[in-house]
Structure formats: C-alpha cells, structure tokens
C-alpha positions as a printed Julia matrix, in Angstrom:
78×3 Matrix{Float64}:
  89.79  105.41  75.66
  89.15  109.15  75.62
  89.22  111.15  72.37
  91.87  108.9   70.86
  93.85  108.55  74.1
  94.19  105.04  75.49
  95.23  104.71  79.16
  96.15  101.51  80.94
  98.0   100.6   84.11
 101.3    98.78  83.67
 102.63   97.62  87.03
 102.9   100.72  89.23
 102.83  103.09  86.25
 100.47  104.11  83.48
 101.01  103.89  79.74
  99.05  106.4   77.7
  98.86  106.08  73.92
  98.28  109.45  72.29
  96.78  110.09  68.86
  99.04  111.33  66.07
  97.17  114.67  65.99
  98.35  115.41  69.53
 102.03  115.02  68.71
 101.6   117.67  66.0
 100.65  120.32  68.6
 103.15  122.86  69.91
 105.3   121.82  72.89
 103.29  123.99  75.31
  99.97  122.63  74.0
 101.23  119.04  74.36
 102.49  119.66  77.9
  99.17  121.2   78.92
  97.18  118.34  77.4
  99.4   115.64  78.93
  99.21  117.35  82.35
  95.41  117.25  82.09
  95.57  113.51  81.41
  97.89  113.04  84.42
  95.46  115.0   86.61
  92.63  112.76  85.38
  94.6   109.58  86.16
  95.56  110.9   89.6
  92.03  111.94  90.5
  90.49  108.62  89.42
  89.53  106.11  92.11
  89.8   108.59  95.0
  93.4   109.51  94.27
  94.83  106.0   94.63
  96.92  106.5   91.46
  98.58  109.7   92.65
 102.35  109.53  92.3
 102.28  106.86  89.6
 104.78  107.27  86.78
 102.94  108.16  83.55
 104.51  107.52  80.15
 103.03  108.82  76.91
 103.6   106.84  73.71
 102.66  107.68  70.14
 100.43  105.31  68.22
 103.65  103.9   66.7
 104.77  102.76  70.18
 107.57  105.32  70.49
 107.78  107.3   73.72
 106.79  110.96  73.25
 106.69  112.23  76.85
 106.64  111.26  80.49
 105.45  112.82  83.71
 107.69  113.25  86.72
 105.77  113.5   89.99
 108.88  115.01  91.56
 108.9   118.59  90.34
 105.43  118.23  88.87
 106.74  118.38  85.28
 105.9   116.97  81.87
 109.06  116.1   79.93
 108.73  115.79  76.16
 110.99  113.07  74.74
 113.03  113.62  71.61
C-alpha cells in the first residue's frame, strides 16, 4: 500500500485500488497520478511487469480507469 493506493497482481494484470480523494481530482491530475503508478509497477522487479494490463478501481470496487500499454494511454472509465 502506498498513500492509500493498494496494488496487487491478478493473473497477468494488476489491480490498483485508489483512495476516494484521488477520484475527486481533475481528469488530467488523475491521468498523471495513475501513469506514475503504472511506471512504478513497470519498473518494479527489473521491469518484469512491463506490459501488464493495469486496472484502477475505487474503494467501492467500481472501475475508475485502466492503462493501455498499446498507445501508452490512461483511459478514465465513466
């Protein structure tokens, strides 16, 4: 856990639970923060996680965003 973020592998992907305060940020702030978390996951363990699908869920379990390795983009979910 890191500042309210909880990250765990789930098969060949990662599930990241984000604190409620993060979902209240602007879209650009969320995207920047989530990209930083993806970079952290990808750099961990000598890059062995690079390319993994990363899904971001709110503390209520609802999906709030995901990261697409293709195109290097964070997509906020509605």
